[in-house]
Coordinates of C-alpha atoms and ligand atoms in Angstrom, one line a residue:
M1 CA 0.0 0.2 -0.2
A2 CA 1.2 3.5 -0.8
E3 CA 0.6 4.8 3.1
D4 CA 3.3 1.6 3.9
S5 CA 5.6 2.5 0.8
Q6 CA 6.9 5.3 3.4
C7 CA 9.4 2.6 5.2
R8 CA 11.8 4.2 2.8
M9 CA 12.5 7.5 4.1
A10 CA 12.4 6.2 7.3
R11 CA 14.7 3.4 6.8
S12 CA 17.9 6.0 6.0
S13 CA 17.4 7.9 8.7
H14 CA 17.4 4.7 11.0
G15 CA 21.0 4.1 10.4
P16 CA 22.8 1.7 8.2
A17 CA 21.1 -0.8 6.8
H18 CA 23.0 -4.5 7.0
R19 CA 23.0 -5.4 3.9
A20 CA 23.7 -8.7 2.4
V21 CA 21.9 -11.4 0.2
L22 CA 21.2 -14.9 1.1
G23 CA 23.5 -16.7 2.4
P24 CA 25.3 -17.9 5.9
V25 CA 26.9 -15.0 7.3
H26 CA 25.4 -14.7 10.1
H27 CA 24.3 -16.4 12.9
L28 CA 21.7 -14.5 16.1
S29 CA 21.1 -17.8 18.8
T30 CA 23.5 -16.4 21.7
G31 CA 23.2 -20.2 22.9
A32 CA 20.7 -18.7 25.1
P33 CA 19.4 -22.4 27.5
R34 CA 16.3 -23.0 25.2
Y35 CA 13.6 -24.0 27.6
S36 CA 10.5 -25.8 25.4
L37 CA 7.7 -23.7 25.8
R38 CA 5.1 -24.6 28.2
D39 CA 7.9 -26.8 30.1
P40 CA 6.6 -29.3 33.1
S41 CA 10.0 -29.3 34.9
V42 CA 10.0 -25.2 34.8
P43 CA 7.9 -24.8 38.3
T44 CA 5.8 -21.4 37.2
G45 CA 6.0 -18.1 39.0
T46 CA 9.7 -18.1 39.3
V47 CA 12.2 -16.4 36.9
A48 CA 13.4 -19.5 35.9
A49 CA 9.3 -19.9 34.7
V50 CA 9.7 -16.7 32.7
K51 CA 13.4 -17.3 30.4
R52 CA 12.5 -18.8 27.0
S53 CA 14.0 -18.8 24.0
V54 CA 10.8 -18.1 21.5
N55 CA 11.1 -18.9 17.5
I56 CA 9.3 -16.2 15.6
G57 CA 8.5 -17.4 12.1
V58 CA 8.4 -14.7 10.2
L59 CA 5.8 -14.7 7.3
G60 CA 6.8 -11.6 4.1
C61 CA 10.3 -10.3 4.2
G62 CA 8.9 -6.7 2.8
N63 CA 9.4 -3.5 4.5
V64 CA 8.2 -4.1 7.5
G65 CA 9.3 -7.7 7.3
A66 CA 13.0 -6.8 6.9
A67 CA 13.1 -4.1 9.3
L68 CA 11.4 -6.6 12.4
I69 CA 14.1 -9.2 11.2
Q70 CA 16.5 -6.4 11.8
L71 CA 15.4 -4.8 14.9
V72 CA 14.8 -8.5 16.4
A73 CA 18.7 -9.2 15.7
E74 CA 20.1 -5.4 16.9
R75 CA 17.6 -5.4 20.5
A76 CA 17.8 -9.2 21.2
D77 CA 19.8 -9.5 23.8
D78 CA 18.7 -6.5 25.6
I79 CA 14.6 -8.0 25.1
E80 CA 15.7 -11.0 27.2
M81 CA 18.5 -8.9 29.7
R82 CA 14.6 -6.6 30.4
T83 CA 12.6 -10.2 29.4
G84 CA 14.4 -12.7 30.4
I85 CA 12.8 -13.3 26.5
R86 CA 15.4 -14.5 23.6
L87 CA 13.4 -14.3 20.5
E88 CA 15.1 -15.3 16.9
V89 CA 14.0 -15.3 14.2
T90 CA 14.4 -18.8 12.4
K91 CA 12.0 -18.9 9.9
V92 CA 10.2 -16.8 6.9
A93 CA 8.5 -17.0 4.2
V94 CA 9.0 -14.6 1.0
R95 CA 7.6 -14.9 -2.9
S96 CA 10.9 -14.9 -4.8
L97 CA 13.6 -16.1 -3.1
S98 CA 16.1 -14.6 -5.6
K99 CA 15.1 -10.5 -3.5
E100 CA 18.1 -9.2 -2.3
R101 CA 17.4 -8.2 1.1
D102 CA 18.5 -6.0 3.6
V103 CA 19.2 -9.3 6.2
E104 CA 21.1 -11.1 8.2
L105 CA 19.8 -14.6 8.2
P106 CA 21.0 -17.7 6.4
A107 CA 20.1 -19.0 3.2
K108 CA 17.8 -22.3 4.7
V109 CA 15.8 -19.7 7.1
F110 CA 13.6 -18.5 3.5
T111 CA 11.0 -20.6 2.0
T112 CA 7.9 -19.8 -0.6
D113 CA 6.3 -22.2 1.2
A114 CA 4.4 -19.7 4.2
H115 CA 2.0 -22.9 5.9
E116 CA 5.8 -25.1 5.9
V117 CA 6.4 -21.7 8.6
V118 CA 3.3 -21.5 10.4
A119 CA 3.5 -25.5 10.9
D120 CA 7.7 -26.2 11.7
D121 CA 7.6 -27.7 14.9
D122 CA 10.3 -24.9 15.8
V123 CA 8.4 -21.6 15.6
D124 CA 6.8 -20.3 18.8
L125 CA 4.7 -17.8 17.2
V126 CA 4.3 -16.5 13.5
V127 CA 4.3 -12.6 12.6
E128 CA 2.2 -11.9 9.2
V129 CA 3.8 -9.0 7.5
I130 CA 2.1 -10.5 3.8
G131 CA -1.1 -8.1 3.1
G132 CA -4.1 -8.9 2.3
I133 CA -6.3 -11.1 3.3
E134 CA -6.0 -14.3 1.5
P135 CA -3.7 -16.5 2.4
A136 CA -2.9 -14.3 5.3
R137 CA -6.0 -15.1 6.8
E138 CA -5.6 -18.6 6.6
L139 CA -2.3 -18.3 7.4
I140 CA -3.2 -16.8 10.6
L141 CA -6.1 -19.4 11.6
A142 CA -4.0 -22.5 11.1
A143 CA -1.8 -20.4 13.4
L144 CA -4.3 -19.8 16.2
K145 CA -5.1 -22.9 15.9
S146 CA -1.6 -25.4 16.6
G147 CA -1.0 -22.7 20.1
K148 CA 0.5 -20.3 18.3
P149 CA 0.5 -16.8 19.3
V150 CA -0.3 -14.6 16.3
V151 CA 1.4 -10.9 15.8
T152 CA 0.3 -8.9 12.9
A153 CA 0.6 -5.0 11.2
N154 CA -2.5 -5.7 8.2
K155 CA -5.1 -2.9 8.7
E156 CA -6.9 -4.3 5.7
L157 CA -7.8 -8.4 7.3
L158 CA -8.3 -7.1 10.1
A159 CA -10.9 -4.4 9.1
N160 CA -13.0 -7.5 7.0
V161 CA -12.3 -10.4 9.3
G162 CA -11.1 -9.4 12.5
T163 CA -13.7 -10.9 14.6
E164 CA -13.4 -14.4 13.0
L165 CA -9.3 -13.8 14.2
F166 CA -10.1 -12.8 17.4
G167 CA -12.7 -15.9 18.2
A168 CA -9.9 -17.6 16.5
S169 CA -7.9 -16.2 19.3
D170 CA -9.8 -16.6 22.3
D171 CA -10.6 -20.5 21.0
A172 CA -6.9 -21.3 21.5
G173 CA -6.1 -19.5 24.1
V174 CA -2.9 -17.9 22.7
D175 CA -2.2 -14.0 21.6
L176 CA -3.4 -11.9 18.5
L177 CA -1.7 -9.1 18.9
F178 CA -2.2 -5.4 16.3
E179 CA -0.4 -2.8 17.4
A180 CA 1.0 -1.6 13.5
A181 CA -2.3 -2.2 12.0
V182 CA -3.0 0.9 13.4
A183 CA -1.3 3.9 12.7
G184 CA 2.0 2.3 12.1
G185 CA 4.9 3.0 14.8
I186 CA 2.6 4.9 17.7
P187 CA 1.5 2.5 20.9
F188 CA -1.8 3.5 20.6
I189 CA -4.5 0.2 20.3
R190 CA -2.8 -0.9 23.7
P191 CA -3.2 2.1 25.5
L192 CA -7.3 2.2 24.0
R193 CA -7.7 -2.2 25.2
E194 CA -5.7 -1.3 28.3
S195 CA -5.4 1.9 29.7
L196 CA -8.7 2.9 29.2
V197 CA -10.7 -0.3 28.0
G198 CA -12.1 1.8 31.4
E199 CA -13.0 4.7 29.8
D200 CA -16.1 6.0 28.8
V201 CA -15.0 7.0 24.9
A202 CA -17.9 8.8 23.0
R203 CA -15.1 9.9 20.2
V204 CA -11.8 9.0 18.2
M205 CA -10.4 12.0 15.3
G206 CA -7.7 10.2 13.6
I207 CA -4.9 11.5 11.2
I208 CA -4.0 7.4 10.1
N209 CA -3.4 8.4 6.8
G210 CA 0.8 9.9 6.6
T211 CA 0.2 10.3 2.8
T212 CA -2.9 12.4 2.3
N213 CA -1.5 14.2 5.0
Y214 CA 2.0 15.0 3.5
I215 CA -0.4 15.8 0.2
L216 CA -2.7 18.3 1.9
T217 CA 0.5 19.9 4.2
K218 CA 1.7 21.0 1.3
M219 CA -1.1 22.4 -0.5
T220 CA -1.5 25.0 2.3
E221 CA 2.4 25.5 3.2
E222 CA 3.4 25.4 -0.7
G223 CA 1.0 26.8 -2.4
W224 CA 0.8 23.3 -4.4
T225 CA -1.7 22.0 -6.7
Y226 CA -3.1 18.5 -5.6
A227 CA -1.9 17.6 -8.9
Q228 CA 2.3 18.9 -7.1
A229 CA 2.1 17.5 -4.5
L230 CA 0.5 13.7 -5.2
T231 CA 3.1 13.8 -8.1
E232 CA 5.8 15.1 -5.4
A233 CA 4.0 12.9 -3.1
Q234 CA 4.6 10.0 -5.6
T235 CA 8.9 11.0 -6.4
L236 CA 9.2 10.6 -2.2
G237 CA 7.9 6.9 -1.9
Y238 CA 5.1 7.9 -0.6
A239 CA 2.7 7.2 -2.8
E240 CA 1.7 4.5 -4.9
R241 CA 1.6 4.7 -9.3
D242 CA -1.7 4.0 -8.3
P243 CA -2.4 6.4 -4.6
T244 CA -6.5 5.3 -5.1
A245 CA -6.6 3.1 -1.2
D246 CA -4.9 6.1 -0.1
V247 CA -6.3 10.2 -1.1
E248 CA -9.8 7.8 -1.2
G249 CA -9.5 7.3 2.1
Y250 CA -10.2 3.5 1.7
D251 CA -6.8 3.0 4.4
A252 CA -8.1 5.6 6.7
G253 CA -11.4 3.9 6.5
A254 CA -9.9 0.5 7.7
K255 CA -8.1 1.3 10.3
A256 CA -10.9 3.4 11.5
A257 CA -13.1 0.1 11.4
I258 CA -10.1 -1.2 13.9
I259 CA -10.2 1.9 16.0
S260 CA -14.0 2.1 17.0
T261 CA -14.2 -2.0 16.6
I262 CA -12.1 -2.0 19.9
A263 CA -12.8 1.4 21.5
F264 CA -16.4 1.5 21.4
G265 CA -17.0 -3.4 22.6
Q266 CA -18.2 -3.5 18.7
R267 CA -18.0 -5.1 15.9
V268 CA -16.8 -2.6 12.5
V269 CA -16.4 -3.3 9.5
A270 CA -14.8 -1.6 6.2
G271 CA -18.3 -1.4 4.5
D272 CA -19.2 0.4 7.6
V273 CA -17.0 3.7 7.3
S274 CA -18.4 6.4 4.9
H275 CA -15.5 7.5 2.8
E276 CA -14.5 10.9 0.7
G277 CA -10.9 11.4 -0.4
I278 CA -9.0 14.4 -0.6
S279 CA -8.5 14.9 -5.0
G280 CA -11.3 17.0 -5.2
I281 CA -9.9 19.8 -2.8
T282 CA -8.5 22.8 -4.2
S283 CA -6.2 25.6 -3.7
T284 CA -8.6 27.3 -4.0
D285 CA -10.5 25.7 -0.3
I286 CA -7.1 25.4 0.9
E287 CA -7.5 29.4 1.0
F288 CA -10.2 30.1 1.9
A289 CA -9.8 27.6 4.9
R290 CA -6.4 29.7 5.9
K291 CA -8.6 32.3 5.2
L292 CA -11.1 31.9 7.8
G293 CA -9.0 29.9 10.7
F294 CA -8.9 26.0 9.8
Q295 CA -6.7 23.9 8.4
I296 CA -7.7 20.8 6.1
K297 CA -7.3 17.5 6.9
L298 CA -7.7 14.3 6.3
L299 CA -10.6 13.1 9.6
A300 CA -11.2 9.4 10.4
I301 CA -14.4 10.1 12.6
C302 CA -15.2 7.4 15.1
E303 CA -17.9 8.2 17.7
R304 CA -20.7 6.4 19.9
F305 CA -23.5 8.0 20.4
D306 CA -26.2 8.1 23.6
D307 CA -28.1 5.2 22.4
G308 CA -24.9 3.0 21.7
A309 CA -24.7 3.4 18.2
V310 CA -21.8 4.1 16.4
A311 CA -20.5 6.6 13.3
V312 CA -17.8 6.0 11.6
R313 CA -16.2 8.5 8.6
V314 CA -13.3 9.4 6.9
H315 CA -13.5 12.4 5.0
P316 CA -11.5 16.1 4.3
T317 CA -12.4 18.4 7.5
M318 CA -12.1 21.6 8.7
V319 CA -9.9 21.9 11.8
P320 CA -9.9 24.9 14.0
D321 CA -5.6 26.1 13.9
T322 CA -6.4 26.5 17.6
H323 CA -7.4 22.3 17.6
P324 CA -4.0 19.9 18.8
L325 CA -4.7 17.8 14.7
A326 CA -4.1 21.3 13.3
S327 CA -0.6 21.1 13.8
V328 CA 0.3 17.0 12.8
R329 CA 2.3 18.2 9.6
D330 CA 4.0 16.0 6.6
S331 CA 3.3 12.8 6.7
F332 CA 2.9 12.5 10.7
N333 CA 0.2 10.6 12.1
A334 CA -2.1 11.9 15.2
V335 CA -5.6 10.3 17.1
F336 CA -7.1 12.3 19.9
V337 CA -9.2 10.7 22.3
E338 CA -12.2 12.4 23.8
G339 CA -13.1 10.2 27.0
D340 CA -15.4 11.0 30.0
A341 CA -13.5 10.4 33.0
V342 CA -9.9 11.5 31.2
G343 CA -10.8 14.5 28.9
D344 CA -9.0 14.9 25.8
L345 CA -5.9 12.8 24.8
M346 CA -3.4 12.8 22.2
F347 CA -0.8 9.8 20.5
Y348 CA 1.2 11.8 17.5
G349 CA 4.3 9.7 15.2
R350 CA 5.3 8.1 12.5
G351 CA 1.7 5.9 11.3
A352 CA 4.5 4.3 9.2
G353 CA 7.2 3.2 7.4
G354 CA 9.4 0.0 7.7
F355 CA 11.0 0.6 11.0
P356 CA 8.1 2.9 12.6
T357 CA 6.1 -0.5 12.1
A358 CA 8.1 -3.1 13.3
S359 CA 8.7 -1.8 15.9
A360 CA 5.2 -1.9 17.1
V361 CA 5.3 -5.3 15.9
L362 CA 8.2 -5.9 18.5
G363 CA 6.7 -4.8 21.4
D364 CA 3.5 -7.3 20.3
V365 CA 5.9 -9.7 20.1
V366 CA 7.5 -9.1 23.3
D367 CA 4.0 -9.5 25.0
A368 CA 2.6 -12.3 23.2
A369 CA 6.1 -14.1 23.7
A370 CA 5.8 -13.5 27.1
N371 CA 2.1 -14.7 27.6
L372 CA 3.4 -17.6 25.3
A373 CA 5.9 -18.3 28.9
K374 CA 2.7 -18.1 31.2
A375 CA -0.2 -19.8 28.6
T376 CA -2.4 -16.9 29.1
H377 CA -3.4 -14.6 26.5
A378 CA -4.9 -11.0 26.6
S379 CA -9.0 -11.5 25.2
L380 CA -10.7 -8.5 23.0
G381 CA -13.7 -10.6 24.7
S382 CA -16.9 -11.1 22.4
F383 CA -18.3 -8.9 19.6
A384 CA -21.6 -7.8 18.5
K385 CA -22.8 -6.1 15.7
A386 CA -22.7 -2.5 15.7
K387 CA -26.1 -0.6 15.1
I388 CA -24.8 1.9 12.7
R389 CA -26.1 5.4 12.3
T390 CA -25.5 6.4 8.3
I391 CA -23.5 9.8 7.2
D392 CA -27.3 10.8 6.7
E393 CA -28.5 11.8 10.0
L394 CA -25.3 13.6 11.5
H395 CA -25.0 17.0 12.1
Y396 CA -21.9 19.0 11.3
R397 CA -21.4 22.2 10.1
Y398 CA -20.4 23.2 6.6
Y399 CA -18.2 24.8 4.3
V400 CA -20.1 25.3 1.0
N401 CA -17.5 26.8 -2.3
L402 CA -20.6 27.8 -4.9
Q403 CA -19.4 29.7 -8.2
V404 CA -22.7 31.4 -9.1
A405 CA -23.4 34.2 -11.9
D406 CA -22.6 37.7 -10.5
R407 CA -25.9 40.2 -9.8
P408 CA -28.6 41.4 -8.4
G409 CA -30.7 38.2 -6.5
V410 CA -28.5 35.2 -6.8
L411 CA -27.2 35.6 -3.0
A412 CA -31.2 35.9 -1.9
A413 CA -31.6 33.1 -4.0
V414 CA -29.4 31.0 -2.8
A415 CA -29.5 31.8 0.8
G416 CA -33.4 30.8 0.2
L417 CA -32.6 27.7 -1.3
F418 CA -30.6 26.8 2.6
G419 CA -32.9 27.9 4.2
S420 CA -36.0 26.5 2.9
H421 CA -34.1 23.1 4.5
G422 CA -33.3 23.8 7.5
V423 CA -30.1 25.1 6.9
S424 CA -29.0 28.4 9.1
I425 CA -25.9 30.0 7.4
R426 CA -22.9 31.5 10.4
S427 CA -20.6 33.2 8.1
M428 CA -20.1 34.0 4.2
E429 CA -17.7 35.6 1.8
Q430 CA -18.3 36.6 -1.2
E431 CA -15.0 37.6 -4.0
S432 CA -15.8 38.6 -7.8
L433 CA -14.2 36.3 -10.7
H434 CA -12.8 38.9 -13.2
G435 CA -9.7 38.4 -15.0
E436 CA -10.1 35.6 -17.3
A437 CA -12.3 35.0 -19.6
A438 CA -13.8 31.2 -18.1
T439 CA -15.3 33.2 -14.9
E440 CA -15.8 36.4 -16.7
G441 CA -19.6 37.6 -14.7
Q442 CA -19.5 35.4 -12.3
A443 CA -18.2 35.4 -8.3
R444 CA -17.7 32.5 -5.6
L445 CA -19.6 32.5 -2.6
I446 CA -18.1 30.8 0.2
F447 CA -20.8 29.7 3.1
I448 CA -20.2 27.8 6.2
T449 CA -23.4 27.0 8.4
H450 CA -24.6 26.2 11.6
D451 CA -25.6 22.8 12.7
A452 CA -27.3 20.8 10.2
R453 CA -28.7 17.7 9.4
E454 CA -26.3 15.7 6.3
A455 CA -29.5 14.7 4.6
D456 CA -30.8 18.6 5.2
L457 CA -27.3 19.9 3.4
R458 CA -27.9 17.1 0.7
A459 CA -30.5 17.8 -0.2
T460 CA -29.5 21.5 -0.6
L461 CA -26.9 21.2 -2.5
H462 CA -29.4 19.0 -4.8
E463 CA -31.7 22.1 -5.4
L464 CA -28.6 24.6 -5.9
R465 CA -27.0 22.4 -8.5
D466 CA -29.8 22.7 -10.6
L467 CA -31.2 26.6 -10.4
D468 CA -29.6 28.3 -12.9
A469 CA -27.6 31.6 -11.7
V470 CA -24.8 28.2 -9.9
T471 CA -22.8 27.7 -12.4
S472 CA -20.3 25.0 -10.5
V473 CA -21.1 23.3 -6.4
G474 CA -17.1 22.7 -5.7
S475 CA -16.0 21.6 -2.3
V476 CA -18.5 20.9 0.8
L477 CA -16.3 19.7 3.8
R478 CA -17.7 19.0 7.4
V479 CA -16.9 22.0 9.9
I480 CA -15.9 20.6 13.9
G481 CA -14.8 22.5 16.4
D482 CA -17.2 24.9 19.0
E483 CA -20.3 26.9 17.0
Ligands
NAP1 N1 4.9 -0.5 5.2 C1 4.6 0.4 6.0 O1 4.6 1.6 6.4 C2 3.6 -0.4 7.0 C3 2.6 0.3 7.5 C4 1.4 -0.9 8.8 C5 0.9 -1.6 8.2 N2 1.7 -2.1 7.4 C6 0.9 -4.0 7.0 O2 2.6 -4.2 6.8 C7 2.1 -5.1 6.1 C8 3.4 -5.7 5.2 O3 3.4 -4.5 4.1 P1 4.8 -4.2 4.0 O4 4.8 -2.9 3.1 O5 5.7 -4.6 4.8 O6 4.7 -5.4 2.6 P2 5.7 -5.7 1.5 O7 6.6 -5.1 1.5 O8 4.7 -5.8 -0.3 O9 6.3 -7.0 1.8 C9 5.3 -8.0 1.8 C10 5.8 -9.5 1.6 O10 5.3 -10.7 2.2 C11 5.8 -11.8 0.6 N3 4.7 -12.3 0.4 C12 3.5 -11.4 -0.5 N4 2.6 -13.2 -0.7 C13 3.4 -13.9 -0.1 C14 3.4 -15.2 -0.6 N5 1.8 -15.8 0.0 N6 3.7 -16.5 0.4 C15 5.3 -15.9 1.3 N7 4.8 -14.5 1.2 C16 4.7 -13.9 0.5 C17 6.6 -10.7 -0.4 O11 7.5 -11.4 -1.1 P3 9.0 -10.4 -1.6 O12 9.0 -9.5 -0.4 O13 10.1 -11.8 -2.0 O14 8.1 -10.3 -3.2 C18 6.9 -9.7 1.0 O15 8.2 -9.8 1.5 C19 0.6 -5.3 5.2 O16 -0.5 -6.1 5.4 C20 0.6 -3.4 5.6 O17 -0.9 -3.0 5.4 C21 2.6 -1.8 6.8

């Protein structure tokens, strides 16, 4: 995924990569005593009981997999000192054995048969960093069934069949951990499921796609057009040649489904999320937003209402300059949580990239290895299907950008249409568009509304498009912040 390709930047900041081709170069084992897991001869509850050598089978050795293998090699001594657990990567599945990789492992560790890794008796714990739904799903199910904890970074998989996998993990009594699947290197899922488990979380808002945040930042700060910013993002490796998943909000939507499931304890899947992307945002929108004291951000908004219903959507949003999310620039991510007792919290950092993501995977690996040694696992419990409130029923303030004929009576006609649907106008800006033949005799009207129901706003827009004096309806953006 495009968002995922940010590792190239992150890796270069991590320090010199170990460049090696497959070959018998280096072995990670220190010869630390290896106890078989759940060895009955080792008394439980003692330091010796948690001193374990845990063999990791890694499915995939791309951006994240290769970074994880490097991190395990670099951090294994320290992790052993702190936790008593010795980690070692003993098996790696890839598609091609001939590819050069930035890891130092003997050639015999690699295989093209991912099932062989899962089934290997010597593998204690499986990391899935292949991506996609299949074969990742069946591999994870097979690993869990055979009592092996799994760590995955796969948002697409969890956003579609997450509850099936959580159930399989509970049935097997072993961990399925996925910190890296949402907001890459930012530790957010663990705080959400552990630290905030007693909290009444009403709303989570996130900038959880670095590619789109980079594009919007460049449009705002450098005055670039959307096309210019996208081209630069592609050159830097932030965006794919086909950028649809990122710029149309699908990537953020998958993450929002996972966040909602964990935050609200209800099953939300990718199909429940409504999304709009940033490809229609113009330099004019950016300029007006700035004049009015806002930044345009692609936000994922996960909300639970008093009746228990949940609304999850991704759309470009006008965020007041004073809101903490407005200051999240470039490819950084941030997640803003509104809790009843705790108040506002914000988690900030690198939402993608090989090493940041591998750092989150490694944290999960250590956790799962410790739980395995203690024969326990972290359960998410069971989830009922969420009652989804559609976007039509939600209330927002709106920014509406219209191009109209610059003649008397037009403003009154347009304002009258808003009023007839119960959408009241909070402020209006007008500018004449003269100077270019194409817009001669035209004016731009920018409205900010008071809180209105989405369905009423849509009905207004529908009629505005039919009005003779309206040349075009441009961007329509939701506005957050106090009235
Ligand atoms: N990259 C990020 O910044 C990031 C951030 C958050 C989450 N994630 C998630 O992490 C996962 C991995 O992402 P990535 O960027 O590392 O992907 P990637 O660079 O495309 O790597 C995928 C790896 O999986 C291997 N592979 C694919 N299909 C396979 C199969 N059937 N059997 C065995 N190996 C197979 C590939 O082998 P070859 O190398 O031989 O082609 C490659 O090594 C995805 O779920 C992604 O959404 C990534």
